[in-house]
Structures are given as C-alpha cells and as structure tokens.
CSV table of C-alpha atoms in Angstrom, one decimal:
chain,number,residue,atom,x,y,z
A,151,MET,CA,-40.9,44.0,79.3
A,152,ALA,CA,-37.4,44.4,80.6
A,153,ALA,CA,-35.0,41.7,81.3
A,154,SER,CA,-34.9,40.6,84.8
A,155,THR,CA,-31.5,41.9,87.0
A,156,THR,CA,-31.3,38.3,88.5
A,157,THR,CA,-28.4,36.0,87.5
A,158,ALA,CA,-28.0,32.8,86.8
A,159,ILE,CA,-27.8,30.3,90.2
A,160,THR,CA,-25.2,27.9,90.5
A,161,GLN,CA,-25.4,24.3,91.8
A,162,GLN,CA,-23.3,24.2,95.2
A,163,ALA,CA,-23.2,21.2,97.4
A,164,ALA,CA,-26.1,20.6,100.3
A,165,PRO,CA,-25.0,22.2,103.4
A,166,SER,CA,-25.5,20.7,106.7
A,167,ALA,CA,-27.1,22.1,109.8
A,168,GLU,CA,-24.0,23.1,111.6
A,169,ALA,CA,-22.5,24.6,108.3
A,170,ILE,CA,-26.0,27.0,107.9
A,171,LEU,CA,-25.2,27.8,111.7
A,172,ARG,CA,-21.9,28.7,111.3
A,173,LEU,CA,-23.2,31.0,108.5
A,174,PHE,CA,-25.4,33.2,110.8
A,175,PRO,CA,-23.3,33.8,113.8
A,176,ASP,CA,-25.1,37.0,114.5
A,177,ILE,CA,-28.9,36.5,113.9
A,178,ASP,CA,-31.0,39.9,114.9
A,179,THR,CA,-34.2,38.5,116.5
A,180,SER,CA,-34.6,41.9,117.7
A,181,SER,CA,-37.4,44.4,116.2
A,182,ALA,CA,-34.5,46.3,115.0
A,183,GLY,CA,-35.4,47.2,111.3
A,184,LEU,CA,-39.2,47.1,111.3
A,185,GLU,CA,-39.6,50.6,113.1
A,186,GLY,CA,-42.1,52.5,111.4
A,187,HIS,CA,-43.7,49.9,109.4
A,188,ASP,CA,-47.2,48.9,109.9
A,189,GLU,CA,-47.9,47.0,112.9
A,190,GLU,CA,-49.9,43.8,111.3
A,191,GLN,CA,-47.1,43.5,109.0
A,192,ILE,CA,-44.4,43.3,111.7
A,193,ARG,CA,-46.4,41.0,113.4
A,194,LEU,CA,-46.6,38.8,110.5
A,195,MET,CA,-42.7,38.7,110.1
A,196,ASP,CA,-42.9,36.3,113.1
A,197,GLU,CA,-44.5,33.3,110.9
A,198,VAL,CA,-42.2,30.4,110.6
A,199,CYS,CA,-40.8,29.8,107.4
A,200,ILE,CA,-39.2,26.3,106.1
A,201,VAL,CA,-35.7,26.7,105.7
A,202,LEU,CA,-34.2,24.6,102.9
A,203,ASP,CA,-30.9,23.1,101.3
A,204,ASN,CA,-30.4,23.7,97.4
A,205,ASP,CA,-32.8,20.6,96.7
A,206,ASP,CA,-35.7,21.5,98.2
A,207,ASN,CA,-35.0,19.4,101.4
A,208,PRO,CA,-36.1,21.2,104.5
A,209,ILE,CA,-33.1,21.5,106.9
A,210,GLY,CA,-34.7,23.8,109.5
A,211,THR,CA,-37.2,26.6,110.1
A,212,ALA,CA,-36.9,30.5,110.6
A,213,SER,CA,-38.8,33.5,110.9
A,214,LYS,CA,-40.4,35.4,108.0
A,215,LYS,CA,-37.9,38.3,109.1
A,216,LEU,CA,-34.9,36.2,108.8
A,217,CYS,CA,-35.6,34.9,105.6
A,218,HIS,CA,-36.0,38.0,104.2
A,219,LEU,CA,-33.1,40.0,105.6
A,220,MET,CA,-30.6,40.5,102.9
A,221,THR,CA,-27.4,39.8,104.9
A,222,ASN,CA,-28.8,36.6,105.8
A,223,ILE,CA,-29.8,36.1,102.1
A,224,ASP,CA,-26.5,37.0,100.8
A,225,LYS,CA,-25.0,34.3,103.2
A,226,GLY,CA,-27.5,31.2,101.6
A,227,LEU,CA,-30.3,31.3,103.8
A,228,LEU,CA,-33.1,30.0,101.3
A,229,HIS,CA,-36.9,29.3,102.3
A,230,ARG,CA,-40.1,27.7,100.5
A,231,ALA,CA,-42.8,29.5,98.9
A,232,PHE,CA,-45.7,29.3,96.5
A,233,SER,CA,-47.1,31.0,93.4
A,234,VAL,CA,-51.0,31.1,92.7
A,235,PHE,CA,-51.9,32.0,89.2
A,236,LEU,CA,-55.8,32.1,89.4
A,237,PHE,CA,-57.7,32.2,86.1
A,238,ASP,CA,-61.3,32.7,85.7
A,239,ASP,CA,-63.7,31.2,83.0
A,240,GLN,CA,-62.4,33.5,80.3
A,241,ASN,CA,-59.0,32.3,80.9
A,242,ARG,CA,-58.2,35.9,82.2
A,243,LEU,CA,-55.5,35.8,85.0
A,244,LEU,CA,-56.1,37.5,88.0
A,245,LEU,CA,-53.3,40.1,89.2
A,246,GLN,CA,-53.0,42.3,92.6
A,247,GLN,CA,-50.8,45.2,93.6
A,248,ARG,CA,-49.2,44.7,97.0
A,249,ALA,CA,-50.3,46.8,99.5
A,250,SER,CA,-48.1,50.0,100.3
A,251,GLU,CA,-48.3,48.7,104.1
A,252,LYS,CA,-46.2,45.1,103.0
A,253,ILE,CA,-42.6,45.2,103.8
A,254,THR,CA,-41.1,43.6,101.3
A,255,PHE,CA,-42.1,44.8,97.6
A,256,PRO,CA,-45.0,47.0,98.6
A,257,ASP,CA,-46.9,48.6,95.6
A,258,MET,CA,-45.8,46.1,93.2
A,259,TRP,CA,-48.0,44.0,91.0
A,260,THR,CA,-47.9,40.4,91.0
A,261,ASN,CA,-49.7,37.1,90.1
A,262,THR,CA,-52.7,36.3,92.2
A,263,CYS,CA,-50.9,35.4,95.9
A,264,CYS,CA,-47.5,34.5,96.6
A,265,SER,CA,-46.6,33.4,100.1
A,266,HIS,CA,-45.1,30.8,102.0
A,267,PRO,CA,-45.9,27.6,103.6
A,268,LEU,CA,-45.5,27.8,107.1
A,269,SER,CA,-43.6,24.9,109.4
A,270,ILE,CA,-46.6,23.5,110.9
A,271,PRO,CA,-47.8,19.6,109.8
A,272,SER,CA,-50.2,20.5,107.2
A,273,GLU,CA,-48.4,22.5,105.1
A,274,THR,CA,-44.5,21.3,105.4
A,275,GLY,CA,-43.4,17.8,103.5
A,276,SER,CA,-39.9,16.3,103.3
A,277,ASN,CA,-40.7,14.7,99.9
A,278,LEU,CA,-42.3,16.2,96.7
A,279,PRO,CA,-46.0,15.1,96.6
A,280,ASP,CA,-46.4,16.0,100.4
A,281,SER,CA,-44.6,19.2,99.9
A,282,ILE,CA,-47.1,20.2,96.7
A,283,GLU,CA,-50.2,19.2,99.0
A,284,GLY,CA,-48.8,21.6,101.8
A,285,ALA,CA,-48.3,24.3,99.1
A,286,LYS,CA,-51.8,23.8,98.1
A,287,ARG,CA,-53.2,24.0,101.6
A,288,ALA,CA,-51.0,27.4,102.2
A,289,ALA,CA,-52.1,28.6,99.1
A,290,GLN,CA,-56.2,27.9,100.3
A,291,ARG,CA,-54.8,29.6,103.9
A,292,LYS,CA,-53.3,33.0,101.7
A,293,LEU,CA,-56.0,33.3,99.2
A,294,ASP,CA,-58.6,33.4,102.1
A,295,HIS,CA,-56.4,36.0,104.5
A,296,GLU,CA,-55.2,38.4,101.4
A,297,LEU,CA,-58.1,38.3,98.8
A,298,GLY,CA,-61.4,36.9,100.9
A,299,ILE,CA,-61.4,33.8,98.7
A,300,LYS,CA,-62.9,31.0,100.7
A,301,LYS,CA,-61.2,27.5,100.4
A,302,GLU,CA,-64.4,26.1,99.1
A,303,GLU,CA,-64.1,28.3,95.8
A,304,VAL,CA,-60.6,26.9,95.5
A,305,PRO,CA,-60.6,22.9,96.5
A,306,ILE,CA,-57.7,21.8,96.8
A,307,GLU,CA,-57.9,19.3,93.9
A,308,LYS,CA,-58.5,21.9,91.5
A,309,PHE,CA,-54.9,23.2,92.1
A,310,ARG,CA,-52.5,22.0,89.3
A,311,PHE,CA,-48.8,21.8,90.2
A,312,LEU,CA,-46.4,22.9,87.3
A,313,THR,CA,-43.1,23.3,89.0
A,314,ARG,CA,-40.6,24.6,91.2
A,315,ILE,CA,-38.3,27.7,90.6
A,316,HIS,CA,-35.4,28.9,92.5
A,317,TYR,CA,-34.7,32.4,92.2
A,318,LYS,CA,-33.1,35.4,94.6
A,319,ALA,CA,-34.0,38.9,94.3
A,320,PRO,CA,-33.2,42.2,96.6
A,321,SER,CA,-36.4,44.3,97.5
A,322,ASP,CA,-34.5,47.1,98.6
A,323,GLY,CA,-30.8,47.6,100.7
A,324,LYS,CA,-32.3,45.7,103.7
A,325,TRP,CA,-35.0,43.2,102.3
A,326,GLY,CA,-35.1,40.7,99.7
A,327,GLU,CA,-36.0,37.1,98.6
A,328,HIS,CA,-34.3,33.8,98.2
A,329,GLU,CA,-37.0,31.3,97.5
A,330,ILE,CA,-37.8,27.6,95.8
A,331,ASP,CA,-41.3,28.8,94.8
A,332,TYR,CA,-44.2,26.0,94.2
A,333,ILE,CA,-46.1,27.3,91.3
A,334,LEU,CA,-49.9,26.6,91.1
A,335,PHE,CA,-52.5,27.2,88.8
A,336,ILE,CA,-56.3,26.9,89.3
A,337,LYS,CA,-59.4,27.8,87.2
A,338,ALA,CA,-62.0,29.5,89.2
A,339,ASN,CA,-64.8,31.9,89.2
A,340,VAL,CA,-64.3,33.5,92.7
A,341,GLY,CA,-65.7,36.2,94.9
A,342,LEU,CA,-63.0,39.1,95.7
A,343,HIS,CA,-63.0,40.9,99.2
A,344,PRO,CA,-59.7,42.2,99.5
A,345,ASN,CA,-57.6,42.8,102.5
A,346,ARG,CA,-56.4,46.1,102.7
A,347,ASN,CA,-53.3,45.7,104.6
A,348,GLU,CA,-52.3,43.0,101.9
A,349,VAL,CA,-53.7,44.2,98.8
A,350,ARG,CA,-53.8,47.5,97.1
A,351,ASP,CA,-55.7,46.6,94.0
A,352,THR,CA,-56.5,43.9,91.7
A,353,LYS,CA,-57.4,43.4,88.0
A,354,TYR,CA,-58.3,40.2,85.7
A,355,VAL,CA,-56.3,40.6,82.5
A,356,SER,CA,-55.6,38.6,79.0
A,357,ALA,CA,-52.6,37.6,78.1
A,358,GLU,CA,-52.0,40.4,75.7
A,359,GLU,CA,-53.4,42.9,78.2
A,360,LEU,CA,-50.6,41.5,80.5
A,361,LYS,CA,-47.8,41.9,77.9
A,362,GLU,CA,-49.1,45.7,77.3
A,363,LEU,CA,-48.9,46.7,81.2
A,364,PHE,CA,-45.2,45.7,81.0
A,365,LYS,CA,-44.8,48.5,78.5
A,366,ASP,CA,-46.2,50.5,80.9
A,367,PRO,CA,-42.8,52.8,82.9
A,368,GLN,CA,-45.4,53.7,85.5
A,369,LEU,CA,-46.0,50.0,86.7
A,370,LYS,CA,-43.6,47.9,88.9
A,371,PHE,CA,-43.6,44.2,89.1
A,372,THR,CA,-42.4,42.1,91.6
A,373,PRO,CA,-39.5,40.0,90.0
A,374,TRP,CA,-40.7,36.2,90.8
A,375,PHE,CA,-43.9,37.6,88.7
A,376,LYS,CA,-41.1,38.7,86.0
A,377,LEU,CA,-39.0,35.9,85.9
A,378,ILE,CA,-41.9,33.3,85.3
A,379,CYS,CA,-43.3,35.5,82.9
A,380,GLU,CA,-40.1,35.9,80.9
A,381,SER,CA,-39.4,32.1,80.9
A,382,MET,CA,-42.7,30.2,80.6
A,383,LEU,CA,-46.2,31.9,81.6
A,384,PHE,CA,-47.5,32.6,78.3
A,385,GLU,CA,-46.9,29.5,76.8
A,386,TRP,CA,-48.7,27.7,79.9
A,387,TRP,CA,-51.4,30.3,79.3
A,388,GLU,CA,-51.9,29.2,75.7
A,389,ASN,CA,-52.2,25.6,77.2
A,390,LEU,CA,-54.8,26.1,79.9
A,391,ASP,CA,-57.5,24.4,78.6
A,392,SER,CA,-55.8,22.0,76.4
A,393,GLY,CA,-52.2,20.3,76.9
A,394,LEU,CA,-51.4,21.7,80.0
A,395,GLU,CA,-50.6,18.2,81.5
A,396,LYS,CA,-47.4,18.2,79.8
A,397,TYR,CA,-46.3,21.0,82.1
A,398,THR,CA,-47.2,20.0,85.1
A,399,ASN,CA,-45.5,18.0,87.8
A,400,GLU,CA,-42.3,18.6,86.7
A,401,GLN,CA,-39.6,16.7,88.9
A,402,GLU,CA,-36.7,19.7,88.5
A,403,ILE,CA,-36.4,22.6,89.9
A,404,ARG,CA,-35.6,25.3,87.5
A,405,ARG,CA,-33.3,27.6,88.5
A,406,LEU,CA,-34.5,31.0,86.9
A,407,GLY,CA,-32.7,33.8,88.7
A,408,ALA,CA,-30.2,33.3,91.8
A,409,ALA,CA,-27.0,34.4,92.5
A,410,PRO,CA,-24.2,32.0,93.0
A,411,MET,CA,-23.9,31.1,96.7
A,412,THR,CA,-20.6,32.5,98.2
A,413,ALA,CA,-17.1,31.3,98.3
A,414,THR,CA,-17.6,31.4,102.4
A,415,TYR,CA,-20.7,29.3,102.2
A,416,SER,CA,-19.0,26.6,99.9
A,417,VAL,CA,-15.9,26.7,102.7
A,418,LEU,CA,-17.9,26.3,105.6
A,419,VAL,CA,-19.7,23.5,104.0
A,420,ALA,CA,-16.5,21.5,102.6
A,421,GLU,CA,-14.9,21.9,106.3
A,422,ASP,CA,-18.2,20.0,107.8
A,423,LYS,CA,-18.0,16.5,108.8
A,424,THR,CA,-21.2,16.1,111.1
A,425,PRO,CA,-24.1,16.2,109.4
A,426,ASN,CA,-26.6,14.5,111.6
A,427,LEU,CA,-26.9,17.4,114.0
A,428,GLN,CA,-30.0,18.6,116.2
A,429,LEU,CA,-28.8,22.4,117.0
A,430,ARG,CA,-30.9,26.0,117.9
A,431,HIS,CA,-30.2,29.1,117.3
A,432,PRO,CA,-32.6,32.1,118.4
A,433,GLY,CA,-34.5,32.7,115.2
A,434,LEU,CA,-33.4,29.5,113.5
A,435,TRP,CA,-34.0,25.8,114.0
A,436,LEU,CA,-32.1,23.6,112.4
A,437,SER,CA,-32.4,19.8,112.1
A,438,GLY,CA,-30.0,17.0,110.9
A,439,TYR,CA,-29.8,17.2,107.1
A,440,HIS,CA,-30.2,13.9,105.6
A,441,GLY,CA,-30.5,14.6,101.8
A,442,PRO,CA,-28.3,14.5,98.9
A,443,GLY,CA,-24.8,15.1,98.9
A,444,SER,CA,-25.2,14.3,103.2
A,445,ASP,CA,-22.8,11.5,102.9
A,446,ALA,CA,-19.9,13.4,101.5
A,447,LEU,CA,-20.2,16.0,104.2
C-alpha cells in the first residue's frame, strides 16, 4: 500500500469562538461551486456538522459544505466524523465504493460507512461518553441511508468504540476533509440494499484480500481508510474475536495525518482575550469556548 501523503499533526492551543470567526470573514454560503453536481448530493451539503477545537470539544456548527471547502479547512475548520467497520460472521470486512455522484472522494473504495454526527440532540455530545453514543446513533442512521441496513440489525450496544483519529486530506482542489473521526467496529450479518446515489459497489473481504486490493493500481481508496489501515486496522482485525477489549475506549486522540495549523491561526488565537462569546455568522454558528486552554485566551 502506498504511503499516505498527509503529514503529522502539530498540537496547537485551542481556539476561542471569536478567533475562529475571524478566520472565516468571507464564508461563501451560496451554491457556487456545486453547479453540475447531483441534486441530492447538493441538498446533503446543507446538513449541519459539529465544529470542534483540536481536543474534540464542540465549539459551534457549520454546514457540510463549509466544513469540506479546502479554503476553510486550510484555515483550521475542523468537524466531527465517524467510520464504521462492519464484519460478518466470517470476520470479513464490508467495503463500499463511493458513488460517482458523491461530491467528495467519488468512486473511491473505503470502509463500510463514513459520515458525520449531525448537530442534533441525539448525535451531539460535549463529553466523550455522550459523543461516542452520538456517533453510534449517527452510524445507525447512515448505515440505513447508504446501505439499507436497518438499525435493528446493528443495535447500539453491539458497536464497539476503539479510538478517535485526527487527520486532514484533500479530495481535489476545492474539497477535502479535516476531521476527528470516531472509529466504530461492529460484527453483524446484515441485509444490503445500497442507495445507488451513495454507494456504487460493495464487497466483503478478508484481511489478506484487502492487502491484495491495495496492490491494484487501478483501485483508489479514501485517505482516512488508508491511514487507518496503515496504522492499526490489521492488528485490531486479528483480535476481533479475542483481545479487542485492550484496544477499545481509547481516551487519547490519535493524530494520524493532519497538516499543522497555519501561523495566522496561532496569531489569532493568541490575540483573542474573550473566550465566552455567543457569535453567529451566515452558515457558521460558534458558541463560547470553555474547553482546555480557554483560561489562557
């Protein structure tokens, strides 16, 4: 498997609401840049994601579009995500190939389901246990939406939270990802009814079969999936039936592949002295920051 092109993350002081707002003075909330894309995928870009500081504390919300524009990502806009790895009773991993209609990373192969908890009460959490539960509920919602897997087939209690990864990766010149991604494992035999607007193809693979797929230059894989595979996936997979407990409920965030924040970002954080704010900007809602580092702002 080719090495990832992303770079190691550098920790920075957590930003206040005002600091982030000043990073995005000209946020584009129009449909510009979406012309020619699939209408349903354009509609989904209005979904509201959870905006985070570097320590996974929610500090506001922004549309899916704003969170995935590289101009915003390169300034530090970070949001919450989840990645589901679903295994059948033969311990084969279910992969999906993203639909051609997808605006970001179209036609790429990836893990079972990758998406975002939304800024709704059932999927948002301000502490880790609540955030994990929110990610699991979001996973149920999206497994149904993308693959037709009903929540009864993937009950909340069967999901196992392993860790969080922080990474940054471009899709093309306009779109990309910058996420803290909750890694969820589940073992279940499920019925598949893929939504062809979301999923082009599916495939169950063993660990060895997946390694062979990575050798095929004709196949393209999402950057987060490659990062997870290059770090821990195969070790986790080996322990799926016995010993996985030692890898679950990790408290620290793994900084697997994200570019360092810009110098401008650091300067703005250092200049700001008013962390307890309620600020609003079209398409970006920021609540007062009270997380680690706020006393220094």
